[in-house]
mmCIF file of C-alpha atoms in Angstrom:
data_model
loop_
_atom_site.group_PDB
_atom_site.id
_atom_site.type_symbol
_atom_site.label_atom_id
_atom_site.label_comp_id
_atom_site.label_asym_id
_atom_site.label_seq_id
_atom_site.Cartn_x
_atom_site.Cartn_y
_atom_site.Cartn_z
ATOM 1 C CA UNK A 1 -18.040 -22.593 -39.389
ATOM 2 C CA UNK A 2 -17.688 -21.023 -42.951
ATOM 3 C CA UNK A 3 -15.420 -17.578 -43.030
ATOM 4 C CA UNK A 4 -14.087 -15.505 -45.413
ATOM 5 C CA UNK A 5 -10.672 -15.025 -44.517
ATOM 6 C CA UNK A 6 -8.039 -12.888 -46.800
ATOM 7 C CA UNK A 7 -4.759 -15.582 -47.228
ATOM 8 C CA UNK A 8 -2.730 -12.559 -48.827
ATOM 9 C CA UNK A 9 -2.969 -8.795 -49.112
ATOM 10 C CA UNK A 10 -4.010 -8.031 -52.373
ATOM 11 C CA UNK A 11 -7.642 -7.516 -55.003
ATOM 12 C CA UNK A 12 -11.294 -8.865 -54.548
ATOM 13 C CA UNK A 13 -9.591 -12.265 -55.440
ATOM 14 C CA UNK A 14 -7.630 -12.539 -52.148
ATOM 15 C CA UNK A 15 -10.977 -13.036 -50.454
ATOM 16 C CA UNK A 16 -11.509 -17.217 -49.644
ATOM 17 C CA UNK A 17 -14.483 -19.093 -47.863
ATOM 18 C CA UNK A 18 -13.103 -21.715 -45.563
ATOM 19 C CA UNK A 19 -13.833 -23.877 -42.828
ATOM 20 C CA UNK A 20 -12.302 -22.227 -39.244
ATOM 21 C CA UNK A 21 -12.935 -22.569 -36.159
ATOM 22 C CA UNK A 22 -16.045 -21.322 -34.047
ATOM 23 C CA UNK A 23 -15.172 -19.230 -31.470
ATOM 24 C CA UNK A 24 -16.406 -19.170 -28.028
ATOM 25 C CA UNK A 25 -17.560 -16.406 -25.964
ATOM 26 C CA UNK A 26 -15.437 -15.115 -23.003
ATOM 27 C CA UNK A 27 -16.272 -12.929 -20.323
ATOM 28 C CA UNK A 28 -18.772 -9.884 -20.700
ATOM 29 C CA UNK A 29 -18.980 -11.455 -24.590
ATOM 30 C CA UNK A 30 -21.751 -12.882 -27.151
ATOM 31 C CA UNK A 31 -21.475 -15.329 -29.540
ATOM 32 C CA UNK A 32 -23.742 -14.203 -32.723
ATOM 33 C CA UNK A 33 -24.863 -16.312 -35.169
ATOM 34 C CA UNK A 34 -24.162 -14.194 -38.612
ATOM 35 C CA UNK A 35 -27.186 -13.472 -40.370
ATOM 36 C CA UNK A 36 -25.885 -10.705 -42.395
ATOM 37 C CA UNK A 37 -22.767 -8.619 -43.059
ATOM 38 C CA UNK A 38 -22.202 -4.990 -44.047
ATOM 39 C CA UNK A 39 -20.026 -3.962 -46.683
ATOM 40 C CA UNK A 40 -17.639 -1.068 -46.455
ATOM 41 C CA UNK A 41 -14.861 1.020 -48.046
ATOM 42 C CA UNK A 42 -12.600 0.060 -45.353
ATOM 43 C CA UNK A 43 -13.147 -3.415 -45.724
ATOM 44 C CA UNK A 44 -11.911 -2.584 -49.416
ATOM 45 C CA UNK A 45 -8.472 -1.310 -47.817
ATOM 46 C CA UNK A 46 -7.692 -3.872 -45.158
ATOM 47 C CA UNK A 47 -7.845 -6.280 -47.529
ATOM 48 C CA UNK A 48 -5.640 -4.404 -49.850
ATOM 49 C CA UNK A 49 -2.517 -4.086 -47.500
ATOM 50 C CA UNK A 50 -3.307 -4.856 -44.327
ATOM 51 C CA UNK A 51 -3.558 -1.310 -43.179
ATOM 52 C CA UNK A 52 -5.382 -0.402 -40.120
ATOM 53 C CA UNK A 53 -6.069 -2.990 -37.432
ATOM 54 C CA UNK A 54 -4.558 -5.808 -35.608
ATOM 55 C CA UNK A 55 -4.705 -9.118 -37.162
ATOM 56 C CA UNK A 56 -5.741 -12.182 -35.735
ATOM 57 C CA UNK A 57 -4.001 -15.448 -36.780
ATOM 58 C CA UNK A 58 -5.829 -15.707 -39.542
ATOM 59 C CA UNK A 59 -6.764 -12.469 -41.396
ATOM 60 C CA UNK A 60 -10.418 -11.748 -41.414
ATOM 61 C CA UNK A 61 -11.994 -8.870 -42.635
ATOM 62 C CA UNK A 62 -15.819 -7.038 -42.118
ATOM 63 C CA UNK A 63 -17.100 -5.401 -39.047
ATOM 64 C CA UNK A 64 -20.682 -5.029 -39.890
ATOM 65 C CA UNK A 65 -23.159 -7.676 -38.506
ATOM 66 C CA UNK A 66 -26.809 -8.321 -37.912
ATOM 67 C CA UNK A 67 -27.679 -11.842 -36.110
ATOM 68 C CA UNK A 68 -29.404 -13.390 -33.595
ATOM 69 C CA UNK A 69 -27.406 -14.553 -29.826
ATOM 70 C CA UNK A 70 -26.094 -18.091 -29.775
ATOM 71 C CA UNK A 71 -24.477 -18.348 -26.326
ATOM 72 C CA UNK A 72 -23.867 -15.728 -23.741
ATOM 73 C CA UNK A 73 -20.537 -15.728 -21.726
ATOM 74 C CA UNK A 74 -20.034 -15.237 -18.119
ATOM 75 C CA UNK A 75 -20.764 -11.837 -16.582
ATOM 76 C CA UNK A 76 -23.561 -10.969 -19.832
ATOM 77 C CA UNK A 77 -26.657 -9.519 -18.726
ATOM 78 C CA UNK A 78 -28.570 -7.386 -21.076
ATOM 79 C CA UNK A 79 -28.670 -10.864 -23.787
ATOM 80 C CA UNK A 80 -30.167 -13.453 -23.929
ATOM 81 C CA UNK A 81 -30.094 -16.507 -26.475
ATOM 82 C CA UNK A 82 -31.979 -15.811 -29.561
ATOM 83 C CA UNK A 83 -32.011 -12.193 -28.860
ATOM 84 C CA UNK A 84 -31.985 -10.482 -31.915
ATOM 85 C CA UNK A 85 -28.926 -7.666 -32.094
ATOM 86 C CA UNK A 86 -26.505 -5.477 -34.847
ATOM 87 C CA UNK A 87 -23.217 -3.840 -34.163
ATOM 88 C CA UNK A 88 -19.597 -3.135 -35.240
ATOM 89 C CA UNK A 89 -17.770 -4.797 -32.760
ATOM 90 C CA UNK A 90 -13.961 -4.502 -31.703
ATOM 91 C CA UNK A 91 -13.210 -1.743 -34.615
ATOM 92 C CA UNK A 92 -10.851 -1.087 -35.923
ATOM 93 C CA UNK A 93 -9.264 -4.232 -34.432
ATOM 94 C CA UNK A 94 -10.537 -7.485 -36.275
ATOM 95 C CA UNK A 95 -13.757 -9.243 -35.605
ATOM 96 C CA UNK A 96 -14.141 -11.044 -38.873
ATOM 97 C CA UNK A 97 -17.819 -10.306 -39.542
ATOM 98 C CA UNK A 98 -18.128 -12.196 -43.193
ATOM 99 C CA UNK A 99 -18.906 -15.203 -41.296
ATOM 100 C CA UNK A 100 -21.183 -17.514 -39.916
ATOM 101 C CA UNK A 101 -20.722 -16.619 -35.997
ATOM 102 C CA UNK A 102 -18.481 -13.749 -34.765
ATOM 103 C CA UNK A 103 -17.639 -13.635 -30.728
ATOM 104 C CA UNK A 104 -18.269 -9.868 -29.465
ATOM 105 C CA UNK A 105 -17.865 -7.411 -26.573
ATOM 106 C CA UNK A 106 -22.040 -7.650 -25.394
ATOM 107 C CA UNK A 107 -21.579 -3.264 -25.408
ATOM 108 C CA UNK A 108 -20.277 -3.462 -28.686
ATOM 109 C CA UNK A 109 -24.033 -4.682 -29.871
ATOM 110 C CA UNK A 110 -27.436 -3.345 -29.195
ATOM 111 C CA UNK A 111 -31.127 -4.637 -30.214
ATOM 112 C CA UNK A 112 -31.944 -5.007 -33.923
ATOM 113 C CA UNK A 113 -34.166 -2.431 -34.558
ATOM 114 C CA UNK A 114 -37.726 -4.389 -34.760
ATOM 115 C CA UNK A 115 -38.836 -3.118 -38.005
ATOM 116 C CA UNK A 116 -35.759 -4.063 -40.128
ATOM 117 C CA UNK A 117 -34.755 -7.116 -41.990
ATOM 118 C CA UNK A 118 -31.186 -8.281 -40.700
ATOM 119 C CA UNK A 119 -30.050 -7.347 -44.228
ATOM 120 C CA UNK A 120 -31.082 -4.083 -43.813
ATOM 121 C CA UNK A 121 -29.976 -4.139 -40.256
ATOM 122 C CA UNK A 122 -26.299 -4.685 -41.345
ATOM 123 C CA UNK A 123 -26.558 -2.069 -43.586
ATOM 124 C CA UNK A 124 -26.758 0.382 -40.151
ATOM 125 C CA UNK A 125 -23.757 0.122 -37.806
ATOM 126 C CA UNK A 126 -20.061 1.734 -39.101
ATOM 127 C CA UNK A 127 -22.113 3.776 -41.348
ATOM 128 C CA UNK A 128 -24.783 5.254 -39.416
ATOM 129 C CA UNK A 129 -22.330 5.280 -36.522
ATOM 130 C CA UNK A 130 -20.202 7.403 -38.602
ATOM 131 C CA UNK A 131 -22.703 9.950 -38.953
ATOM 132 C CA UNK A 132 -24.217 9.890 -36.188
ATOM 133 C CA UNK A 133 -20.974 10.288 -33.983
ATOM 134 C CA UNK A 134 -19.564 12.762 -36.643
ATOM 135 C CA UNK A 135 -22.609 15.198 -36.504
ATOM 136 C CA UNK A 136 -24.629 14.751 -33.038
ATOM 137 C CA UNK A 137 -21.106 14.106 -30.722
ATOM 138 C CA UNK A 138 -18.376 15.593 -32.822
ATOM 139 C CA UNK A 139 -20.347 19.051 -34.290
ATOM 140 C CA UNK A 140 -23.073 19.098 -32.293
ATOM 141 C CA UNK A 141 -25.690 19.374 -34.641
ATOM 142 C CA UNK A 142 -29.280 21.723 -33.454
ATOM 143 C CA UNK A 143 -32.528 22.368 -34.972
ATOM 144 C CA UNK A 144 -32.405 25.233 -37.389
ATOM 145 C CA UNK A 145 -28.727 24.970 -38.323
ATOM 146 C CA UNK A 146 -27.521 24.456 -41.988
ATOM 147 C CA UNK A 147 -25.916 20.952 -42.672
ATOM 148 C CA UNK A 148 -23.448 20.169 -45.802
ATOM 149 C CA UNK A 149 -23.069 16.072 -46.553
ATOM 150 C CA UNK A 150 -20.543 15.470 -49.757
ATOM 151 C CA UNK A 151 -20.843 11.549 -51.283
ATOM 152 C CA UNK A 152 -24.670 11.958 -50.067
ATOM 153 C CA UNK A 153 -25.978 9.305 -51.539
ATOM 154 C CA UNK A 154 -22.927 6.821 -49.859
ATOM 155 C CA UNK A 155 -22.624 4.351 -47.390
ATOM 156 C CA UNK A 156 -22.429 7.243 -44.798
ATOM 157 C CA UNK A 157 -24.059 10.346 -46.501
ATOM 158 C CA UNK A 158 -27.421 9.156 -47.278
ATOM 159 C CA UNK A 159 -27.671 8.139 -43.379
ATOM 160 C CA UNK A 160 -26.234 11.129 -42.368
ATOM 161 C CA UNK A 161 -28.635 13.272 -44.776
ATOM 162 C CA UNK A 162 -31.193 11.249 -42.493
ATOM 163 C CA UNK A 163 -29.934 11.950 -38.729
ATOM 164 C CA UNK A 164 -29.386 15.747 -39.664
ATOM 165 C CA UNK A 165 -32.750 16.311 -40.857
ATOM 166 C CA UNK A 166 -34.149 14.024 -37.427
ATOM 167 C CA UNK A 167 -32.166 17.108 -35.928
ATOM 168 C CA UNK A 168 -34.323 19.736 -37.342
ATOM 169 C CA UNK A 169 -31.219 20.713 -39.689
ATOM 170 C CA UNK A 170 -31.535 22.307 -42.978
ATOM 171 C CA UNK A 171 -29.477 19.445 -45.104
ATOM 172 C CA UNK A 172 -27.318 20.019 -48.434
ATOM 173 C CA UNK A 173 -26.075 16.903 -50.021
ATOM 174 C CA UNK A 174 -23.466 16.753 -52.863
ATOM 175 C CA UNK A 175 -24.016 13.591 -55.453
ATOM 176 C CA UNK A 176 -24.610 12.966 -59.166
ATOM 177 C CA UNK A 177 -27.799 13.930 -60.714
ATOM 178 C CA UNK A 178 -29.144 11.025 -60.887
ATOM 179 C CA UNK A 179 -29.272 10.448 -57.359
ATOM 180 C CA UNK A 180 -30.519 13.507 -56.654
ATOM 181 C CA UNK A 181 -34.373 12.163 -56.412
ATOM 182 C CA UNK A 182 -33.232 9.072 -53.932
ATOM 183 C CA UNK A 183 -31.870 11.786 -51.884
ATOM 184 C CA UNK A 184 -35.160 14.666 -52.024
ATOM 185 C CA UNK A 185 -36.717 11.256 -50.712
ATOM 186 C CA UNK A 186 -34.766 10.724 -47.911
ATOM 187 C CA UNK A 187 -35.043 14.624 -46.641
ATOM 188 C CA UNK A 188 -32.342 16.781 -48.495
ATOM 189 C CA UNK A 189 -33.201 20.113 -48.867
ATOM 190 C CA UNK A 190 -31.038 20.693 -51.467
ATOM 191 C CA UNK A 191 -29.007 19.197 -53.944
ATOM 192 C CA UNK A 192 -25.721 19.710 -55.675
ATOM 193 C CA UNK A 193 -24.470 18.018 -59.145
ATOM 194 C CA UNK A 194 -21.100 18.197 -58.353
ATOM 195 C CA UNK A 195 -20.054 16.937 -61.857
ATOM 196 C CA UNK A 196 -21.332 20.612 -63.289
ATOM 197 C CA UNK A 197 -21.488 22.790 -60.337
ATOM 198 C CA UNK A 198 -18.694 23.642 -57.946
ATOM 199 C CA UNK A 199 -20.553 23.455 -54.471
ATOM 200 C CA UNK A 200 -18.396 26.636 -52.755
ATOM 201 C CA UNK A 201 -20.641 28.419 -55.828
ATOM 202 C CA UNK A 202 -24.002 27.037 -54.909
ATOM 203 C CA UNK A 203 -23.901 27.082 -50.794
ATOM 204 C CA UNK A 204 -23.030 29.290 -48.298
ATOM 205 C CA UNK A 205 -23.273 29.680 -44.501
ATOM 206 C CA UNK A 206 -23.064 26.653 -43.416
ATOM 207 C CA UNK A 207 -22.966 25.439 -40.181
ATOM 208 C CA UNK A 208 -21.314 21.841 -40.438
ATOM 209 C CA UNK A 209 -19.884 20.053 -43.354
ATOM 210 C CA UNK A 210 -19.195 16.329 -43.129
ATOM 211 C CA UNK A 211 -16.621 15.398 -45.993
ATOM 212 C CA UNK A 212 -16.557 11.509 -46.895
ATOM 213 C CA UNK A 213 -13.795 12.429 -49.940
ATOM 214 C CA UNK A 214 -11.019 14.629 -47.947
ATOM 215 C CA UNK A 215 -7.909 16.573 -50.181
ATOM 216 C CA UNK A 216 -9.116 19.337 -51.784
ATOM 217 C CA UNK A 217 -12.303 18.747 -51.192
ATOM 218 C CA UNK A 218 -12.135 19.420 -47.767
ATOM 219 C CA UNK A 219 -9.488 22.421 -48.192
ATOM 220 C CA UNK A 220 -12.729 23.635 -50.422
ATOM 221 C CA UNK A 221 -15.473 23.020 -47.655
ATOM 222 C CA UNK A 222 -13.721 25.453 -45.452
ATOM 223 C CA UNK A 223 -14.366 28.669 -47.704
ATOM 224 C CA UNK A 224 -18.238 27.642 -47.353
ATOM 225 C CA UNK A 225 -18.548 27.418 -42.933
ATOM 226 C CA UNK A 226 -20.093 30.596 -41.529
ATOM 227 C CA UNK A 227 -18.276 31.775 -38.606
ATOM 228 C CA UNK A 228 -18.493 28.535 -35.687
ATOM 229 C CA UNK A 229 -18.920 26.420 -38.585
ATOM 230 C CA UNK A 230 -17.577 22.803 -38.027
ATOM 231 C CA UNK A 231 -15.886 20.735 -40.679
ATOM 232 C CA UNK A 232 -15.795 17.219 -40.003
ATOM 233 C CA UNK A 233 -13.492 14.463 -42.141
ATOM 234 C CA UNK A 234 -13.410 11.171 -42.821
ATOM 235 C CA UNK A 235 -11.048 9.746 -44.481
ATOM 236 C CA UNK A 236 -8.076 10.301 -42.173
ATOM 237 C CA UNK A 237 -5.938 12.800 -40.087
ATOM 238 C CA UNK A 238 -3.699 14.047 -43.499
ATOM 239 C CA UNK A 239 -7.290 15.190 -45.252
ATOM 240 C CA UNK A 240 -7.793 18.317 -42.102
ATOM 241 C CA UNK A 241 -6.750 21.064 -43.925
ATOM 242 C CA UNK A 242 -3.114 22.455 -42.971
ATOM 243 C CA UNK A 243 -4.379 26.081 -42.457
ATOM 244 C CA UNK A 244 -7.742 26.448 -40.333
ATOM 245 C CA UNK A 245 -9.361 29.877 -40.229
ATOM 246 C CA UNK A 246 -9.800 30.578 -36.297
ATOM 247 C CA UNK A 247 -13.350 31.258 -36.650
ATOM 248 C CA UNK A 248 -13.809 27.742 -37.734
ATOM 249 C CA UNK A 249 -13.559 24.208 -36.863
ATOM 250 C CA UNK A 250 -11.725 21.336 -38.702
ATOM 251 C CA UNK A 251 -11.141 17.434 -37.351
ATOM 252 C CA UNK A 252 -11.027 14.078 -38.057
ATOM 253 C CA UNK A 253 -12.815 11.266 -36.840
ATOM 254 C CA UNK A 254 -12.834 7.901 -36.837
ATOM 255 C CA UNK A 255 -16.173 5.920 -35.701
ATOM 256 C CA UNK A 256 -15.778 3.546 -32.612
ATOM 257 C CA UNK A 257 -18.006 0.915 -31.251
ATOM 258 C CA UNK A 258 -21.045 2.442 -29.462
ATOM 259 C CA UNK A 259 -24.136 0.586 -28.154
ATOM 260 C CA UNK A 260 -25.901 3.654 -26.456
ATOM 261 C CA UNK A 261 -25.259 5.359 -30.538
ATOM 262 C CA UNK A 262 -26.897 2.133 -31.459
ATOM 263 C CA UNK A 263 -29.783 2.504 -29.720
ATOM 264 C CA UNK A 264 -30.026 5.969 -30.657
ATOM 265 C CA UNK A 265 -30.015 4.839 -34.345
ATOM 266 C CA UNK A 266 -32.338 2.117 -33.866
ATOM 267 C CA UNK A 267 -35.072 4.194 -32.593
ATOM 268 C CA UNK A 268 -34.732 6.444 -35.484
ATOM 269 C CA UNK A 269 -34.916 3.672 -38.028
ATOM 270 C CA UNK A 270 -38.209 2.419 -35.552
ATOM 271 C CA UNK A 271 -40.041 5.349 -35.622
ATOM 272 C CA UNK A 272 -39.287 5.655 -39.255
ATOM 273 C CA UNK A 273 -36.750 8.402 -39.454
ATOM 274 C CA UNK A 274 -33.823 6.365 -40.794
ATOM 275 C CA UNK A 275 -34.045 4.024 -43.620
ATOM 276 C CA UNK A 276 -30.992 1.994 -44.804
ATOM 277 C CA UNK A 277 -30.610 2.128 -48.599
ATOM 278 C CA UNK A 278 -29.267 -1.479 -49.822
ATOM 279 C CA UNK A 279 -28.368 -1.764 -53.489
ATOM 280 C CA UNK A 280 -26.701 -4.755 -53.588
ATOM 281 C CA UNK A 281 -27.123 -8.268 -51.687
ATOM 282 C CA UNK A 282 -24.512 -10.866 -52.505
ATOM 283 C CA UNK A 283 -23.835 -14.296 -50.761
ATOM 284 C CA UNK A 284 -20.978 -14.464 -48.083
ATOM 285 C CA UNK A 285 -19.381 -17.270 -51.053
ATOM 286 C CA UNK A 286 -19.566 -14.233 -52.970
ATOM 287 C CA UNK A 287 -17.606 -11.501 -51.115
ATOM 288 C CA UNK A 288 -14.955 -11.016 -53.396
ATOM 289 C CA UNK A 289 -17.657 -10.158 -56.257
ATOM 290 C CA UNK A 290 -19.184 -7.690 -53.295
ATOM 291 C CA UNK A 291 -15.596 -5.777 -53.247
ATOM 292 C CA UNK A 292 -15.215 -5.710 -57.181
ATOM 293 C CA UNK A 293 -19.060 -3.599 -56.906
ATOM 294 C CA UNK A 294 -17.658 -1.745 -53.881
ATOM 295 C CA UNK A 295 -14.488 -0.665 -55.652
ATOM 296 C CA UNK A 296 -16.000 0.963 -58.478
ATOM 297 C CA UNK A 297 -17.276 3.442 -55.923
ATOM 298 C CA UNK A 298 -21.317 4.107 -57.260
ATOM 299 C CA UNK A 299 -22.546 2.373 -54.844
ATOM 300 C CA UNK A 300 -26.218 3.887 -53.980
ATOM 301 C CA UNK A 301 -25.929 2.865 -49.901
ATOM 302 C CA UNK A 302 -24.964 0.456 -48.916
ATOM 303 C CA UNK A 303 -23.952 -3.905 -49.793
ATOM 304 C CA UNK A 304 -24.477 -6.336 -48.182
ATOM 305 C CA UNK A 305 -23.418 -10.089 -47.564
ATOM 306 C CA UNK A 306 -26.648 -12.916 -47.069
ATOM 307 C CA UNK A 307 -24.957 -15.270 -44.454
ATOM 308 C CA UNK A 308 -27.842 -17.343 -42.959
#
């Protein structure tokens, strides 16, 4: 089968189809054929260094993947054979997803949602995972409360400016001005240039902030929580600010794979709640080119790799 596989740690360049092996399901695993692959910031920085995950013997890199089932193995259940699913299996340990068949835990993978194009399928899993798992498990989010999203119109944001406002939520979102229609569109309430205005100025009272950018940033998004308020990071465990008022909340949280999360999102995306924003579609030949895009970071959503 064709793969992009990284032969040393380094830019967009490192990236390099080749011809590996197929894998072959085990037990309580799925073979998927590829159809499409999600692109995202943390592909960016395994390929860099290295960082993050276990490698395989040959270093392969993407987690997101929309497909249809090749082969079940023994012990598998809930697929079948040209079942049509989407997931982020194994992270953060590798899975290879820029590919033309990944092997997967069967839990690690749920149903495409029905009314989505496996591009735009791929465009769902670590992302909308992310949010979802960051504001309806980690904060809690109800009806009525007031919801803060920095990078809003990112990978992340602009599907968690969607799940909040399924929630009932009152939803800020943080993003250059001329995003600011793309995200009134998706459900923001409000929105914040943050190139001219410093957000702690413009909002108040909020009830959960989820920070995609960390640093000050997040150090900032404290003075802004009402009393109970939650702050939830991304990046990584330095970015939780050192000193916490008690009346608040600060953590950091990194997504994991999550087929009952998946299914949550899916309905949302099926009964129209949740729309995946792609900007970008490149060729899995052209994954290096998708990184060089991703990199510059103004991305609208999300990109995407055409496998099939």
């Amino acid at each position: 089968m064709r793969a992009v596989v990284v032969e040393q740690w380094g830019g967009p360049e490192v990236l390099v189809e080749r011809e590996v092996a197929r894998p072959e399901p085990g037990l309580n695993e799925v073979l998927v054929r590829v159809h499409a692959a999600g692109v995202n910031p943390v592909d960016f920085k395994t390929r860099a260094s290295g960082a993050l995950i276990e490698w395989g013997e040959v270093p392969a890199v993407g987690w997101d993947v929309s497909g249809t089932v090749e082969a079940v193995g023994p012990g598998v259940g809930m697929f079948r054979p040209g079942d049509e699913v989407y997931g982020m299996p194994l992270f953060p340990r590798q899975v290879g997803a820029y590919a033309e068949y990944v092997v997967a835990p069967a839990r690690h993978l749920a149903p495409k949602p029905a009314n989505l194009t496996h591009v735009q399928a791929a465009a769902l899993p670590l992302a909308a995972l992310t949010a979802w798992q960051a504001l309806v498990d980690t904060a809690g989010v109800r009806a009525g409360e007031r919801v803060l999203v920095h990078a809003a119109a990112g990978g992340v944001g602009h599907l968690a400016v969607q799940i909040a406002k399924a929630r009932g939520a009152y939803v800020i979102g943080t993003a250059s001005a001329g995003k600011h229609d793309l995200l009134r569109q998706l459900g923001a309430d409000e929105v914040i240039d943050y190139r001219t205005v410093r957000f702690e100025d413009a909002v108040g009272d909020v009830d959960v902030v989820l920070d995609g950018l960390g640093g000050q940033n997040a150090e900032r998004s404290l003075t802004v929580l009402r009393p109970g308020g939650r702050l939830i990071t991304l990046p990584g465990p330095d970015d939780v600010p050192a000193d916490v008022p008690g009346h608040v909340r600060a953590v950091w949280m990194l997504v994991e794979p999550d087929h009952l999360g998946l299914r949550e999102i899916a309905a949302l995306a099926e009964r129209g709640a949740l729309t995946p924003v792609v900007e970008t579609v490149v060729p899995l030949a052209e994954a290096a080119k998708a990184h060089e895009i991703g990199e510059q970071g103004r991305t609208t959503g999300k990109i995407v790799l055409s496998v099939a």
